[in-house]
Amino acid sequence: CITVKDITGVVCQIKLRATLLRTANRSMVYIPNSVFVTNPVHNAARGDYTPVVFEWTVPISTTTEQIRQFGAELMNFCDLNPSVAENGVSNSLDLLSFSHGGYKLRATIYYKEGGRHLYAT
């Protein structure tokens, strides 16, 4: 997750003239690469936070609403935990793929080094 000017998001794609960011509200924003040369860039992954990545598959019978509810609960957990990156900006739940076996999901949570342990039930 990076912040340049007043825009914060995850880098999705870097092209010759622009970089595509996904913001916390899932908007896709193209930033001209010249902005990165002329402005300071804060990279949350390079700071005090370490990414923790979980990947798993849920059954194909899982509904979209159940996945959305889980994502909302995960982001709420992140927002309430002082050891997780602020505002949930860096944290994400992504659908990687789907097949007959189910939906493959990935959660990325940025955890503050030296913070308390993360516990979830």
PDB file of C-alpha atoms in Angstrom:
ATOM      1  CA  CYS A   1       0.000   0.000   0.000  1.00  0.00           C
ATOM      2  CA  ILE A   2       1.401   3.386  -0.962  1.00  0.00           C
ATOM      3  CA  THR A   3       0.386   7.004  -0.521  1.00  0.00           C
ATOM      4  CA  VAL A   4       1.332   9.685  -3.023  1.00  0.00           C
ATOM      5  CA  LYS A   5      -0.144  13.176  -2.738  1.00  0.00           C
ATOM      6  CA  ASP A   6      -3.525  12.480  -1.115  1.00  0.00           C
ATOM      7  CA  ILE A   7      -4.149   9.101  -2.773  1.00  0.00           C
ATOM      8  CA  THR A   8      -3.620   5.826  -0.904  1.00  0.00           C
ATOM      9  CA  GLY A   9      -3.910   2.409  -2.489  1.00  0.00           C
ATOM     10  CA  VAL A  10      -2.388  -0.889  -3.496  1.00  0.00           C
ATOM     11  CA  VAL A  11      -0.337  -0.945  -6.698  1.00  0.00           C
ATOM     12  CA  CYS A  12      -2.117  -3.181  -9.199  1.00  0.00           C
ATOM     13  CA  GLN A  13      -0.241  -2.406 -12.383  1.00  0.00           C
ATOM     14  CA  ILE A  14       2.707  -0.297 -13.519  1.00  0.00           C
ATOM     15  CA  LYS A  15       2.711   0.861 -17.142  1.00  0.00           C
ATOM     16  CA  LEU A  16       5.014   3.103 -19.126  1.00  0.00           C
ATOM     17  CA  ARG A  17       3.073   6.324 -18.459  1.00  0.00           C
ATOM     18  CA  ALA A  18       0.908   5.564 -15.412  1.00  0.00           C
ATOM     19  CA  THR A  19       0.483   3.322 -12.374  1.00  0.00           C
ATOM     20  CA  LEU A  20      -2.865   1.800 -11.433  1.00  0.00           C
ATOM     21  CA  LEU A  21      -3.823   1.864  -7.728  1.00  0.00           C
ATOM     22  CA  ARG A  22      -6.771   0.171  -5.990  1.00  0.00           C
ATOM     23  CA  THR A  23      -8.000   2.402  -3.162  1.00  0.00           C
ATOM     24  CA  ALA A  24      -9.597   1.267   0.108  1.00  0.00           C
ATOM     25  CA  ASN A  25     -13.080   1.759  -1.370  1.00  0.00           C
ATOM     26  CA  ARG A  26     -12.069  -0.485  -4.309  1.00  0.00           C
ATOM     27  CA  SER A  27     -11.828   2.392  -6.809  1.00  0.00           C
ATOM     28  CA  MET A  28      -9.205   2.010  -9.512  1.00  0.00           C
ATOM     29  CA  VAL A  29      -7.109   5.162  -9.996  1.00  0.00           C
ATOM     30  CA  TYR A  30      -4.460   5.831 -12.652  1.00  0.00           C
ATOM     31  CA  ILE A  31      -1.607   8.024 -11.380  1.00  0.00           C
ATOM     32  CA  PRO A  32       0.771   9.511 -13.975  1.00  0.00           C
ATOM     33  CA  ASN A  33       4.286   8.216 -13.271  1.00  0.00           C
ATOM     34  CA  SER A  34       5.556  11.812 -13.280  1.00  0.00           C
ATOM     35  CA  VAL A  35       3.685  12.270  -9.958  1.00  0.00           C
ATOM     36  CA  PHE A  36       5.951   9.637  -8.375  1.00  0.00           C
ATOM     37  CA  VAL A  37       9.041  11.549  -9.502  1.00  0.00           C
ATOM     38  CA  THR A  38       7.895  14.947  -8.249  1.00  0.00           C
ATOM     39  CA  ASN A  39       6.217  13.949  -4.929  1.00  0.00           C
ATOM     40  CA  PRO A  40       7.157  11.960  -1.825  1.00  0.00           C
ATOM     41  CA  VAL A  41       5.817   8.381  -1.788  1.00  0.00           C
ATOM     42  CA  HIS A  42       5.041   6.568   1.478  1.00  0.00           C
ATOM     43  CA  ASN A  43       5.213   2.772   1.204  1.00  0.00           C
ATOM     44  CA  ALA A  44       3.373   1.199   4.169  1.00  0.00           C
ATOM     45  CA  ALA A  45       4.936  -2.194   3.467  1.00  0.00           C
ATOM     46  CA  ARG A  46       8.374  -0.678   3.980  1.00  0.00           C
ATOM     47  CA  GLY A  47       7.540   0.883   7.336  1.00  0.00           C
ATOM     48  CA  ASP A  48       6.900  -0.729  10.686  1.00  0.00           C
ATOM     49  CA  TYR A  49       4.347  -3.155   9.262  1.00  0.00           C
ATOM     50  CA  THR A  50       4.909  -6.701   8.058  1.00  0.00           C
ATOM     51  CA  PRO A  51       2.424  -8.331   5.694  1.00  0.00           C
ATOM     52  CA  VAL A  52       0.805 -11.539   6.944  1.00  0.00           C
ATOM     53  CA  VAL A  53      -0.835 -13.481   4.117  1.00  0.00           C
ATOM     54  CA  PHE A  54      -3.426 -16.230   4.497  1.00  0.00           C
ATOM     55  CA  GLU A  55      -4.745 -18.241   1.546  1.00  0.00           C
ATOM     56  CA  TRP A  56      -7.537 -20.793   1.718  1.00  0.00           C
ATOM     57  CA  THR A  57     -10.416 -22.263  -0.270  1.00  0.00           C
ATOM     58  CA  VAL A  58     -14.066 -22.065   0.748  1.00  0.00           C
ATOM     59  CA  PRO A  59     -16.695 -24.442  -0.673  1.00  0.00           C
ATOM     60  CA  ILE A  60     -18.399 -23.501  -3.935  1.00  0.00           C
ATOM     61  CA  SER A  61     -21.689 -23.502  -1.964  1.00  0.00           C
ATOM     62  CA  THR A  62     -20.502 -20.383  -0.081  1.00  0.00           C
ATOM     63  CA  THR A  63     -22.622 -17.412  -1.096  1.00  0.00           C
ATOM     64  CA  THR A  64     -21.324 -14.030  -2.193  1.00  0.00           C
ATOM     65  CA  GLU A  65     -23.065 -12.509   0.824  1.00  0.00           C
ATOM     66  CA  GLN A  66     -21.213 -14.883   3.185  1.00  0.00           C
ATOM     67  CA  ILE A  67     -17.873 -13.910   1.635  1.00  0.00           C
ATOM     68  CA  ARG A  68     -18.761 -10.199   1.875  1.00  0.00           C
ATOM     69  CA  GLN A  69     -19.811 -10.641   5.511  1.00  0.00           C
ATOM     70  CA  PHE A  70     -16.536 -12.396   6.312  1.00  0.00           C
ATOM     71  CA  GLY A  71     -14.608  -9.588   4.584  1.00  0.00           C
ATOM     72  CA  ALA A  72     -16.488  -6.960   6.597  1.00  0.00           C
ATOM     73  CA  GLU A  73     -15.787  -8.826   9.848  1.00  0.00           C
ATOM     74  CA  LEU A  74     -12.107  -9.210   8.934  1.00  0.00           C
ATOM     75  CA  MET A  75     -11.740  -5.487   8.172  1.00  0.00           C
ATOM     76  CA  ASN A  76     -13.575  -4.651  11.424  1.00  0.00           C
ATOM     77  CA  PHE A  77     -11.128  -6.887  13.327  1.00  0.00           C
ATOM     78  CA  CYS A  78      -8.247  -5.048  11.641  1.00  0.00           C
ATOM     79  CA  ASP A  79      -9.696  -1.634  12.483  1.00  0.00           C
ATOM     80  CA  LEU A  80     -10.133  -2.579  16.164  1.00  0.00           C
ATOM     81  CA  ASN A  81      -6.679  -4.148  16.602  1.00  0.00           C
ATOM     82  CA  PRO A  82      -3.961  -1.565  17.431  1.00  0.00           C
ATOM     83  CA  SER A  83      -1.268  -3.893  16.058  1.00  0.00           C
ATOM     84  CA  VAL A  84      -2.757  -3.768  12.548  1.00  0.00           C
ATOM     85  CA  ALA A  85      -2.114  -0.994  10.008  1.00  0.00           C
ATOM     86  CA  GLU A  86      -4.312   2.035  10.619  1.00  0.00           C
ATOM     87  CA  ASN A  87      -7.624   2.579   8.834  1.00  0.00           C
ATOM     88  CA  GLY A  88      -7.494  -0.868   7.218  1.00  0.00           C
ATOM     89  CA  VAL A  89      -6.103   0.777   4.087  1.00  0.00           C
ATOM     90  CA  SER A  90      -3.385  -1.799   3.501  1.00  0.00           C
ATOM     91  CA  ASN A  91      -5.442  -4.794   4.531  1.00  0.00           C
ATOM     92  CA  SER A  92      -7.402  -6.710   1.935  1.00  0.00           C
ATOM     93  CA  LEU A  93      -9.450  -9.785   1.155  1.00  0.00           C
ATOM     94  CA  ASP A  94      -9.141 -10.871  -2.465  1.00  0.00           C
ATOM     95  CA  LEU A  95     -10.743 -13.566  -4.609  1.00  0.00           C
ATOM     96  CA  LEU A  96      -7.847 -15.300  -6.371  1.00  0.00           C
ATOM     97  CA  SER A  97      -9.741 -17.902  -8.384  1.00  0.00           C
ATOM     98  CA  PHE A  98     -12.690 -20.237  -8.402  1.00  0.00           C
ATOM     99  CA  SER A  99     -13.257 -23.774  -9.638  1.00  0.00           C
ATOM    100  CA  HIS A 100     -15.417 -26.826  -8.953  1.00  0.00           C
ATOM    101  CA  GLY A 101     -13.589 -27.168  -5.624  1.00  0.00           C
ATOM    102  CA  GLY A 102     -14.487 -23.699  -4.366  1.00  0.00           C
ATOM    103  CA  TYR A 103     -13.349 -20.093  -4.148  1.00  0.00           C
ATOM    104  CA  LYS A 104      -9.690 -19.441  -3.387  1.00  0.00           C
ATOM    105  CA  LEU A 105      -9.327 -16.385  -1.139  1.00  0.00           C
ATOM    106  CA  ARG A 106      -6.334 -14.421   0.123  1.00  0.00           C
ATOM    107  CA  ALA A 107      -6.299 -12.094   3.114  1.00  0.00           C
ATOM    108  CA  THR A 108      -3.368  -9.701   3.515  1.00  0.00           C
ATOM    109  CA  ILE A 109      -3.038  -8.016   6.890  1.00  0.00           C
ATOM    110  CA  TYR A 110      -0.238  -5.584   7.736  1.00  0.00           C
ATOM    111  CA  TYR A 111       0.873  -6.269  11.303  1.00  0.00           C
ATOM    112  CA  LYS A 112       2.962  -3.833  13.349  1.00  0.00           C
ATOM    113  CA  GLU A 113       6.252  -5.376  14.394  1.00  0.00           C
ATOM    114  CA  GLY A 114       6.688  -5.359  18.155  1.00  0.00           C
ATOM    115  CA  GLY A 115       2.929  -5.092  18.649  1.00  0.00           C
ATOM    116  CA  ARG A 116       0.729  -7.507  20.492  1.00  0.00           C
ATOM    117  CA  HIS A 117      -0.166 -10.843  18.941  1.00  0.00           C
ATOM    118  CA  LEU A 118      -3.149 -11.108  16.628  1.00  0.00           C
ATOM    119  CA  TYR A 119      -5.893 -13.398  17.894  1.00  0.00           C
ATOM    120  CA  ALA A 120      -9.131 -14.127  16.075  1.00  0.00           C
ATOM    121  CA  THR A 121     -11.799 -16.753  16.580  1.00  0.00           C
TER     122      THR A 121
END
